[in-house]
Tab-separated table of C-alpha atoms in Angstrom:
chain	number	residue	atom	x	y	z
A	1	MET	CA	183.666	16.857	58.272
A	2	ARG	CA	187.254	18.001	58.739
A	3	TYR	CA	187.477	18.961	55.038
A	4	THR	CA	184.165	20.837	55.213
A	5	ASN	CA	185.249	22.762	58.307
A	6	LYS	CA	188.541	23.746	56.664
A	7	LEU	CA	186.688	24.920	53.572
A	8	VAL	CA	184.326	27.079	55.660
A	9	VAL	CA	187.247	28.611	57.524
A	10	PHE	CA	189.063	29.315	54.238
A	11	ILE	CA	185.975	30.996	52.734
A	12	ILE	CA	185.539	33.190	55.834
A	13	MET	CA	189.186	34.270	55.698
A	14	VAL	CA	188.928	35.200	52.006
A	15	LEU	CA	185.751	37.202	52.572
A	16	THR	CA	187.329	38.992	55.535
A	17	MET	CA	190.384	39.962	53.464
A	18	ILE	CA	188.168	41.259	50.654
A	19	LEU	CA	186.110	43.333	53.054
A	20	LEU	CA	189.209	44.739	54.740
A	21	GLY	CA	190.696	45.608	51.386
A	22	CYS	CA	187.539	47.411	50.314
A	23	GLY	CA	187.516	49.400	53.565
A	24	ALA	CA	191.118	50.499	53.084
A	25	ASP	CA	190.422	51.480	49.483
A	26	ASN	CA	187.346	53.499	50.447
A	27	ALA	CA	189.287	55.344	53.161
A	28	SER	CA	192.107	56.196	50.759
A	29	ARG	CA	189.604	57.578	48.238
A	30	GLY	CA	187.949	59.627	50.966
A	31	ASP	CA	184.516	58.037	50.369
A	32	ASP	CA	183.752	58.496	54.067
A	33	ALA	CA	185.578	61.828	54.470
A	34	ASN	CA	182.600	63.479	56.134
A	35	ASP	CA	182.611	60.900	58.923
A	36	THR	CA	186.371	60.592	59.504
A	37	ILE	CA	188.001	63.434	61.419
A	38	GLU	CA	191.173	64.068	63.357
A	39	VAL	CA	190.448	65.032	66.948
A	40	SER	CA	192.917	66.708	69.266
A	41	THR	CA	193.662	63.492	71.161
A	42	GLY	CA	195.582	62.279	68.099
A	43	GLN	CA	193.073	59.479	67.449
A	44	LYS	CA	190.671	59.169	64.543
A	45	GLY	CA	186.967	59.062	65.142
A	46	ASN	CA	183.660	59.940	63.566
A	47	SER	CA	181.739	63.174	63.996
A	48	GLU	CA	179.960	61.783	67.034
A	49	ASP	CA	183.337	61.115	68.657
A	50	LYS	CA	184.380	64.688	67.990
A	51	ALA	CA	181.204	66.012	69.535
A	52	LYS	CA	181.814	63.917	72.656
A	53	VAL	CA	185.369	65.267	72.973
A	54	ALA	CA	184.178	68.835	72.486
A	55	ASP	CA	181.318	68.402	74.924
A	56	ALA	CA	183.593	66.905	77.583
A	57	ARG	CA	185.966	69.841	77.331
A	58	LEU	CA	183.219	72.426	77.322
A	59	ASP	CA	181.501	70.725	80.255
A	60	GLU	CA	184.704	71.251	82.225
A	61	LEU	CA	184.763	74.930	81.255
A	62	LEU	CA	181.185	75.696	82.273
A	63	GLY	CA	180.984	78.412	84.901
A	64	GLU	CA	181.864	82.008	85.703
A	65	TYR	CA	185.378	83.459	85.430
A	66	SER	CA	186.925	86.756	86.526
A	67	LEU	CA	189.700	88.707	84.789
A	68	PHE	CA	193.099	88.000	86.337
A	69	ALA	CA	195.567	89.591	83.908
A	70	THR	CA	196.029	91.116	80.464
A	71	PHE	CA	199.142	90.739	78.371
A	72	GLY	CA	200.733	90.941	74.936
A	73	GLU	CA	204.158	90.456	73.441
A	74	GLU	CA	205.703	93.402	75.284
A	75	TYR	CA	203.615	93.992	78.388
A	76	LEU	CA	201.804	92.311	81.263
A	77	ASN	CA	199.245	93.713	83.710
A	78	ILE	CA	197.717	91.972	86.702
A	79	ALA	CA	194.117	93.208	86.753
A	80	GLU	CA	194.074	94.119	90.437
A	81	ASP	CA	197.088	96.399	89.851
A	82	SER	CA	195.325	98.429	87.184
A	83	TYR	CA	191.926	99.841	86.322
A	84	GLU	CA	190.732	96.708	84.529
A	85	SER	CA	187.942	94.263	85.265
A	86	GLY	CA	186.150	91.595	83.286
A	87	SER	CA	184.239	88.342	83.301
A	88	ILE	CA	183.404	85.358	81.092
A	89	ASP	CA	180.376	83.150	81.775
A	90	ILE	CA	180.185	79.866	79.815
A	91	TYR	CA	176.835	78.096	79.948
A	92	LEU	CA	174.594	75.604	78.105
A	93	GLU	CA	171.411	76.957	76.505
A	94	ASP	CA	169.051	75.173	74.089
A	95	GLY	CA	171.637	72.450	73.575
A	96	LYS	CA	174.370	74.962	72.613
A	97	TYR	CA	177.428	76.104	74.516
A	98	LYS	CA	177.433	79.881	74.820
A	99	ALA	CA	179.450	82.617	76.486
A	100	ASP	CA	178.785	86.079	77.873
A	101	TYR	CA	181.793	88.389	77.872
A	102	PHE	CA	182.409	91.680	79.644
A	103	TYR	CA	185.571	93.788	79.823
A	104	SER	CA	186.055	97.228	81.329
A	105	SER	CA	189.092	99.497	81.510
A	106	GLU	CA	189.790	103.127	82.202
A	107	TYR	CA	189.174	103.839	78.527
A	108	SER	CA	186.442	101.519	77.227
A	109	ASP	CA	183.832	98.833	77.922
A	110	THR	CA	183.129	95.754	75.770
A	111	LYS	CA	180.092	93.487	76.167
A	112	TYR	CA	178.915	90.430	74.199
A	113	TYR	CA	176.060	88.121	75.159
A	114	GLY	CA	175.104	84.684	73.873
A	115	MET	CA	178.225	83.987	71.810
A	116	THR	CA	178.252	80.421	70.509
A	117	LEU	CA	181.434	78.352	70.854
A	118	SER	CA	182.896	76.257	68.044
A	119	GLN	CA	185.911	73.988	68.383
A	120	GLU	CA	189.073	74.549	66.351
A	121	SER	CA	192.359	72.651	66.291
A	122	GLY	CA	195.796	74.159	65.905
A	123	GLU	CA	198.408	75.930	67.971
A	124	PHE	CA	197.223	78.327	70.644
A	125	SER	CA	200.383	79.635	72.285
A	126	THR	CA	200.732	82.730	74.437
A	127	GLY	CA	204.183	82.320	75.923
A	128	PHE	CA	202.437	81.723	79.234
A	129	GLU	CA	200.512	78.624	78.203
A	130	SER	CA	199.848	76.632	75.042
A	131	SER	CA	197.195	74.267	73.742
A	132	ASP	CA	196.510	72.254	70.583
A	133	TRP	CA	192.819	73.142	70.648
A	134	TYR	CA	190.675	76.193	71.289
A	135	TYR	CA	187.146	77.489	70.857
A	136	ILE	CA	186.113	80.441	68.737
A	137	MET	CA	183.572	82.705	70.409
A	138	ASN	CA	181.329	83.874	67.591
A	139	THR	CA	180.420	87.502	68.204
A	140	LYS	CA	178.338	88.228	65.082
A	141	ASN	CA	179.347	91.845	65.470
A	142	LYS	CA	179.550	93.959	62.329
A	143	SER	CA	182.347	96.148	63.662
A	144	ASP	CA	184.404	93.048	64.439
A	145	GLU	CA	183.847	91.759	60.900
A	146	GLU	CA	184.934	95.102	59.504
A	147	TYR	CA	188.225	94.977	61.396
A	148	ASN	CA	188.422	91.180	61.335
A	149	ILE	CA	188.554	90.633	65.086
A	150	GLU	CA	188.389	87.059	66.360
A	151	TYR	CA	187.745	86.034	69.967
A	152	SER	CA	188.839	82.543	71.038
A	153	VAL	CA	189.472	80.733	74.314
A	154	ALA	CA	191.642	77.846	75.470
A	155	SER	CA	192.444	76.276	78.812
A	156	ASN	CA	195.603	74.431	79.728
A	157	ARG	CA	195.423	74.886	83.494
A	158	LYS	CA	192.554	73.813	85.724
A	159	ASP	CA	190.035	76.558	86.449
A	160	THR	CA	191.584	79.109	84.088
A	161	LEU	CA	190.722	80.447	80.643
A	162	THR	CA	192.901	82.370	78.238
A	163	LEU	CA	191.060	84.650	75.844
A	164	ARG	CA	192.894	85.530	72.632
A	165	ILE	CA	191.717	88.642	70.811
A	166	ARG	CA	193.206	88.505	67.328
A	167	THR	CA	193.003	91.507	65.020
A	168	ALA	CA	193.915	90.812	61.392
A	169	TYR	CA	194.471	93.581	58.887
A	170	GLU	CA	196.074	94.163	55.515
A	171	TYR	CA	197.796	97.022	53.738
A	172	GLU	CA	199.712	97.724	50.573
A	173	ASP	CA	203.494	97.854	50.825
A	174	GLU	CA	204.684	101.191	49.461
A	175	ASP	CA	207.864	99.749	47.939
A	176	SER	CA	206.668	96.468	46.417
A	177	GLY	CA	203.016	97.308	45.911
A	178	GLU	CA	202.120	93.898	47.345
A	179	THR	CA	199.332	93.339	49.841
A	180	VAL	CA	200.717	92.558	53.286
A	181	HIS	CA	198.657	90.557	55.777
A	182	GLU	CA	199.359	91.175	59.460
A	183	LYS	CA	197.850	90.043	62.731
A	184	TYR	CA	198.109	91.219	66.312
A	185	ASP	CA	197.271	89.045	69.329
A	186	TYR	CA	196.217	90.428	72.689
A	187	TYR	CA	195.418	88.150	75.640
A	188	GLU	CA	193.285	88.162	78.756
A	189	LEU	CA	193.669	85.532	81.482
A	190	TYR	CA	190.583	84.578	83.507
A	191	VAL	CA	190.241	82.439	86.645
A	192	ARG	CA	187.185	80.640	87.929
A	193	LYS	CA	185.427	82.532	90.683
A	194	ASP	CA	186.717	81.598	94.151
A	195	TYR	CA	189.964	80.372	92.568
A	196	GLU	CA	192.346	79.457	95.421
A	197	GLU	CA	195.754	79.457	93.730
A	198	THR	CA	196.030	83.090	92.676
A	199	GLU	CA	199.348	83.635	94.485
A	200	GLN	CA	201.068	80.774	92.648
A	201	LEU	CA	199.432	81.742	89.369
A	202	GLU	CA	200.655	85.316	89.706
A	203	TYR	CA	204.185	84.089	90.423
A	204	ASP	CA	204.177	81.740	87.412
A	205	PHE	CA	202.735	84.477	85.267
A	206	ARG	CA	205.208	87.197	86.256
A	207	TYR	CA	208.479	85.314	86.561
A	208	LYS	CA	209.824	83.067	83.832
A	209	GLU	CA	213.185	82.437	85.465
A	210	LYS	CA	214.584	82.187	88.994
A	211	VAL	CA	218.284	82.972	89.451
A	212	THR	CA	220.433	82.769	92.584
A	213	VAL	CA	223.469	85.090	92.778
A	214	SER	CA	226.315	85.594	95.241
A	215	ASN	CA	228.177	88.770	94.148
A	216	ILE	CA	227.511	92.184	92.621
A	217	THR	CA	228.550	91.241	89.068
A	218	GLU	CA	226.293	88.181	89.035
A	219	PHE	CA	223.496	90.347	90.397
A	220	TYR	CA	223.629	92.888	87.585
A	221	LYS	CA	224.127	90.231	84.940
A	222	ALA	CA	220.895	88.627	86.135
A	223	ILE	CA	218.832	91.812	85.810
A	224	GLY	CA	216.034	91.450	83.255
A	225	SER	CA	212.289	91.309	82.791
A	226	GLY	CA	210.478	88.292	84.224
A	227	LYS	CA	213.289	87.467	86.661
A	228	HIS	CA	213.148	86.380	90.293
A	229	ILE	CA	216.657	87.099	91.604
A	230	VAL	CA	217.609	85.591	94.965
A	231	LEU	CA	220.687	87.072	96.668
A	232	LYS	CA	222.699	84.795	98.929
A	233	ALA	CA	224.034	86.179	102.192
A	234	GLY	CA	226.748	88.794	101.822
A	235	THR	CA	227.584	92.347	100.751
A	236	TYR	CA	226.833	93.548	97.221
A	237	ASN	CA	228.954	96.675	96.768
A	238	VAL	CA	228.064	98.726	93.688
A	239	SER	CA	231.378	100.607	93.950
A	240	GLU	CA	233.226	97.335	93.314
A	241	LEU	CA	231.243	96.794	90.124
A	242	ILE	CA	232.189	100.229	88.818
A	243	SER	CA	235.845	99.997	89.847
A	244	LYS	CA	236.202	96.881	87.684
A	245	ASN	CA	234.867	98.761	84.651
A	246	LYS	CA	236.663	102.108	84.825
A	247	ASP	CA	237.611	101.956	81.145
A	248	LEU	CA	233.986	101.607	80.004
A	249	LYS	CA	231.679	104.457	79.110
A	250	SER	CA	228.773	102.151	79.857
A	251	ILE	CA	228.317	98.775	81.434
A	252	ASN	CA	225.394	97.759	79.253
A	253	ILE	CA	227.416	94.823	77.894
A	254	LEU	CA	226.486	93.029	81.109
A	255	ASN	CA	222.873	92.552	80.208
A	256	GLU	CA	221.595	93.727	76.825
A	257	ASN	CA	221.219	97.419	77.684
A	258	MET	CA	219.133	96.704	80.767
A	259	VAL	CA	221.821	98.165	83.066
A	260	THR	CA	223.599	101.411	82.279
A	261	ILE	CA	226.305	103.443	83.958
A	262	ASP	CA	226.069	107.060	82.861
A	263	ARG	CA	229.698	108.190	82.904
A	264	ASP	CA	228.854	111.810	82.005
A	265	TYR	CA	226.639	111.985	85.069
A	266	LEU	CA	229.255	110.263	87.196
A	267	ALA	CA	231.958	112.766	86.354
A	268	ILE	CA	230.051	115.430	88.306
A	269	HIS	CA	227.888	113.602	90.827
A	270	GLY	CA	229.603	110.346	91.636
A	271	GLU	CA	228.988	106.848	90.379
A	272	SER	CA	225.468	105.410	90.097
A	273	VAL	CA	224.001	102.369	88.404
A	274	PHE	CA	220.363	102.516	87.358
A	275	ILE	CA	218.097	99.787	86.068
A	276	SER	CA	215.849	100.846	83.194
A	277	ASP	CA	213.021	99.436	81.063
A	278	VAL	CA	212.577	96.260	83.104
A	279	ASN	CA	209.184	94.762	83.974
A	280	ASN	CA	208.250	92.040	86.462
A	281	ILE	CA	211.395	91.746	88.511
A	282	PHE	CA	211.579	90.327	92.034
A	283	ILE	CA	214.812	91.020	93.945
A	284	GLU	CA	214.908	89.090	97.209
A	285	GLY	CA	217.415	88.289	99.908
A	286	GLU	CA	217.599	84.559	100.571
A	287	GLU	CA	215.306	83.523	103.403
A	288	GLY	CA	217.055	83.930	106.747
A	289	ALA	CA	220.118	85.538	105.137
A	290	SER	CA	221.665	88.949	105.819
A	291	VAL	CA	221.949	90.736	102.460
A	292	LEU	CA	223.417	94.218	102.030
A	293	ILE	CA	223.330	96.250	98.795
A	294	CYS	CA	225.527	99.317	99.259
A	295	THR	CA	227.823	101.913	97.743
A	296	GLU	CA	230.937	103.635	99.096
A	297	ASP	CA	230.109	106.832	97.199
A	298	SER	CA	227.938	109.260	99.165
A	299	TYR	CA	226.716	110.838	95.913
A	300	ALA	CA	225.526	107.557	94.386
A	301	VAL	CA	222.211	105.715	94.700
A	302	PRO	CA	222.703	102.053	95.689
A	303	LEU	CA	219.553	100.851	93.876
A	304	GLU	CA	217.821	102.997	91.243
A	305	PHE	CA	215.040	102.221	88.745
A	306	SER	CA	213.908	104.216	85.728
A	307	ASP	CA	210.874	103.496	83.488
A	308	CYS	CA	210.223	100.129	85.132
A	309	ALA	CA	207.017	98.387	86.238
A	310	ASN	CA	206.078	95.604	88.651
A	311	ILE	CA	209.122	95.726	90.926
A	312	LYS	CA	209.303	93.755	94.156
A	313	LEU	CA	212.066	94.151	96.753
A	314	LYS	CA	212.103	91.871	99.792
A	315	ASN	CA	214.408	91.060	102.707
A	316	LEU	CA	217.138	93.503	101.689
A	317	THR	CA	219.257	96.004	103.598
A	318	ILE	CA	220.246	98.921	101.372
A	319	GLY	CA	222.378	101.957	102.166
A	320	HIS	CA	225.649	103.906	102.017
A	321	GLU	CA	228.821	102.573	103.590
A	322	VAL	CA	230.209	106.064	104.282
A	323	GLU	CA	230.458	108.400	107.235
A	324	PRO	CA	227.267	110.402	107.784
A	325	GLY	CA	227.337	113.786	106.093
A	326	TYR	CA	225.962	115.807	103.232
A	327	CYS	CA	225.427	114.004	99.959
A	328	SER	CA	223.034	113.832	97.006
A	329	GLY	CA	222.339	110.135	96.759
A	330	SER	CA	219.146	108.607	98.138
A	331	VAL	CA	218.967	104.953	99.197
A	332	VAL	CA	216.314	103.686	96.759
A	333	LYS	CA	215.144	105.847	93.880
A	334	PHE	CA	212.367	105.480	91.289
A	335	GLY	CA	211.748	107.569	88.190
A	336	SER	CA	208.587	107.084	86.112
A	337	CYS	CA	207.879	103.631	87.572
A	338	GLY	CA	204.714	101.832	88.648
A	339	TYR	CA	203.393	98.885	90.666
A	340	ILE	CA	206.127	98.516	93.269
A	341	ASN	CA	206.261	96.558	96.513
A	342	ILE	CA	209.001	97.078	99.111
A	343	ASN	CA	208.593	94.419	101.776
A	344	GLN	CA	210.588	93.759	104.959
A	345	CYS	CA	213.541	95.906	103.924
A	346	ASN	CA	215.953	98.177	105.828
A	347	LEU	CA	216.848	101.469	104.127
A	348	TYR	CA	219.505	103.530	105.897
A	349	GLY	CA	221.654	106.667	105.394
A	350	SER	CA	223.730	108.602	104.981
A	351	GLY	CA	221.517	108.602	101.953
A	352	THR	CA	219.666	111.865	101.603
A	353	TYR	CA	216.306	110.085	101.730
A	354	GLY	CA	215.403	106.461	102.311
A	355	ILE	CA	212.984	106.529	99.372
A	356	GLU	CA	213.026	109.135	96.612
A	357	ALA	CA	210.583	108.968	93.713
A	358	VAL	CA	209.389	111.106	90.814
A	359	ASN	CA	206.236	110.421	88.776
A	360	THR	CA	205.807	106.952	90.300
A	361	TYR	CA	202.494	105.337	91.181
A	362	ASN	CA	200.838	102.302	92.825
A	363	VAL	CA	203.463	101.558	95.460
A	364	LYS	CA	203.202	99.558	98.683
A	365	VAL	CA	205.873	99.760	101.374
A	366	ASP	CA	205.264	97.024	103.959
A	367	GLU	CA	207.100	96.330	107.247
A	368	THR	CA	210.087	98.398	106.173
A	369	ASP	CA	212.492	100.380	108.377
A	370	ILE	CA	213.764	103.736	107.048
A	371	TYR	CA	216.395	105.263	109.320
A	372	GLU	CA	219.475	107.475	109.825
A	373	CYS	CA	219.038	109.478	106.620
A	374	THR	CA	220.587	112.951	106.406
A	375	TYR	CA	217.856	114.951	104.602
A	376	GLY	CA	214.686	113.094	105.590
A	377	GLY	CA	212.858	109.773	105.348
A	378	ILE	CA	210.727	110.071	102.208
A	379	ASP	CA	210.790	112.466	99.246
A	380	LEU	CA	207.967	112.024	96.698
A	381	ASP	CA	207.426	114.348	93.748
A	382	GLU	CA	204.260	114.051	91.603
A	383	CYS	CA	203.526	110.537	92.847
A	384	ASN	CA	200.128	108.896	93.331
A	385	ASP	CA	198.595	105.923	95.132
A	386	TRP	CA	201.235	105.037	97.713
A	387	GLU	CA	200.718	102.981	100.889
A	388	PHE	CA	203.108	102.721	103.820
A	389	ASN	CA	201.955	99.864	106.052
A	390	ASP	CA	203.444	98.861	109.439
A	391	SER	CA	206.672	100.665	108.620
A	392	LYS	CA	209.073	102.931	110.535
A	393	ILE	CA	210.572	106.318	109.688
A	394	ARG	CA	213.062	107.098	112.421
A	395	ASP	CA	216.314	108.731	113.499
A	396	SER	CA	216.568	110.952	110.414
A	397	LYS	CA	217.170	114.685	110.239
A	398	GLU	CA	217.673	118.069	108.686
A	399	TYR	CA	214.836	118.989	106.293
A	400	SER	CA	211.264	117.710	105.854
A	401	ILE	CA	211.094	114.153	107.155
A	402	ILE	CA	208.109	113.297	104.947
A	403	ASP	CA	208.246	115.541	101.877
A	404	LEU	CA	205.316	115.243	99.454
A	405	ASN	CA	205.200	117.648	96.513
A	406	GLY	CA	202.271	117.527	94.084
A	407	CYS	CA	201.221	114.032	95.243
A	408	GLY	CA	197.819	112.392	95.623
A	409	TYR	CA	196.358	109.584	97.730
A	410	ILE	CA	199.273	108.789	100.023
A	411	TYR	CA	198.417	106.546	102.982
A	412	PHE	CA	200.371	105.843	106.167
A	413	ASN	CA	198.777	102.937	108.055
A	414	ARG	CA	200.017	101.854	111.520
A	415	CYS	CA	203.423	103.437	110.925
A	416	GLU	CA	205.919	104.754	113.520
A	417	ILE	CA	207.430	108.210	112.899
A	418	THR	CA	209.828	108.698	115.791
A	419	ASN	CA	213.005	110.450	116.936
A	420	ASN	CA	213.408	112.610	113.826
A	421	TYR	CA	214.728	116.168	113.636
A	422	SER	CA	213.372	118.734	111.173
A	423	SER	CA	215.042	122.164	111.096
A	424	ASN	CA	213.356	125.442	110.202
A	425	TYR	CA	214.091	124.646	106.536
A	426	GLY	CA	211.260	122.129	106.460
A	427	ALA	CA	208.428	120.493	108.349
A	428	LEU	CA	208.026	117.097	109.940
A	429	ILE	CA	205.254	116.465	107.389
A	430	ASP	CA	205.416	118.710	104.334
A	431	ALA	CA	202.464	118.104	102.011
A	432	ASP	CA	202.132	121.399	100.174
A	433	TYR	CA	200.345	121.115	96.815
A	434	SER	CA	199.316	117.529	97.644
A	435	TYR	CA	195.897	116.031	98.317
A	436	GLY	CA	194.411	112.942	99.955
A	437	VAL	CA	197.224	112.344	102.477
A	438	TYR	CA	196.101	110.086	105.341
A	439	PHE	CA	197.729	108.965	108.576
A	440	LYS	CA	195.714	106.173	110.198
A	441	GLY	CA	196.640	104.485	113.464
A	442	CYS	CA	200.206	105.830	113.383
A	443	THR	CA	202.546	106.624	116.259
A	444	ILE	CA	204.151	110.059	115.868
A	445	LYS	CA	206.311	110.944	118.863
A	446	ASP	CA	209.732	112.034	120.142
A	447	ASN	CA	210.326	114.208	117.081
A	448	GLU	CA	211.891	117.676	117.064
A	449	TYR	CA	210.619	120.264	114.596
A	450	THR	CA	209.813	123.916	114.059
A	451	THR	CA	206.756	123.105	111.916
A	452	PHE	CA	204.754	119.929	112.406
A	453	LEU	CA	202.598	120.017	109.271
A	454	THR	CA	202.089	121.966	106.047
A	455	GLY	CA	199.361	121.292	103.497
A	456	ASP	CA	195.578	121.658	103.480
A	457	SER	CA	194.654	118.085	102.554
A	458	VAL	CA	196.250	115.991	105.289
A	459	TYR	CA	194.067	113.839	107.555
A	460	ILE	CA	195.321	112.337	110.808
A	461	GLU	CA	193.006	109.707	112.316
A	462	ASN	CA	193.316	107.696	115.537
A	463	ASP	CA	197.027	108.388	115.829
A	464	ASN	CA	199.229	108.473	118.916
A	465	LEU	CA	200.680	111.987	118.814
A	466	SER	CA	203.190	113.574	121.149
A	467	GLU	CA	206.063	116.039	120.977
């Protein structure tokens, strides 16, 4: 019996080894290639396994999504800041996962219905998020085929979708005569309806790096797109920065041409630093700290931006550390900028104006105090879509206190305009050649002026008015 049992065991072992060997040989020859696939989990499985993985992922994505942002290699727009809207609806119909897509901008509308989704593996990286899997949304649109446009989605964060719109094209190189294949990727970020973490998502999306600084040189070295710069308590004197670089024609060595000192301009009008071509920058005084950005030159602008977008200033005091008098430097100045928020700041003279801007749009000034300026509080030229909310314009003098030239849709909500002096060279509110200027729930009192208001398109509603 013992011998028989050993023989049976031996035979079973031999047969098992033979069968295992055959299986390995078949796999190496690819006899079962149609049933063996690599799925994104890194494990091998059959086609049924792949379907289960795909279904599980798509089940999680089912639902309706709203456009949150659009972006590419060199730009980023939060949808609510611009004239964009869109939606993606992923649903199950007749056993197939499908998507309806809608996108609308100031310039065009795009609509696709009933697009089927097919899983693909490979890198899907946007710089904001990445994934090793994605789904192609099959449009079956002849114009897309002509230009070779591919729509695909991935999700690496709960309740969000990233849509990649890839345009591939080819052309003949004039020098080599060879055919060159190029591709351009454009992205749209969607969030599930009733998404509750939009504030954190916007922060993560806008700012790639947070930097804390403690002096003026560190501050300007930190300037750059996608930066959240926190200033520790103290005084940040722009004049000190310039005095250390008197031998330089420009200071752009500090930060890759993001910061420039124009010496030709300085020779006539003083010394100013301006920040140019920067997007998504948040400059904030440390919570609870007293932070002053200033200059000792009455002709300079302490903080100036040119051709920038998505700027946020918070918890800062900005002004001129000089005796009050005539000068040509405002406190904060913007030229050809957009999407700006000034929040809980103090802007003081002897700057000519607390805020000066040219061709700048979509700006919100919240809970900010503008005071003791020598020309007036605000000077806007060809600007549109500004809101001043719960802010003060006070103790300023000489010309028009609120000077709006060629502007549209400027709103003052619950603001205090008090104790200002406007001579016969201006008006308290000068809105000539402007339209859609509204004062709602404001307090306007204790001001001295020859002319209260100029302009035919100014509306004052429910305000507390007195001499």
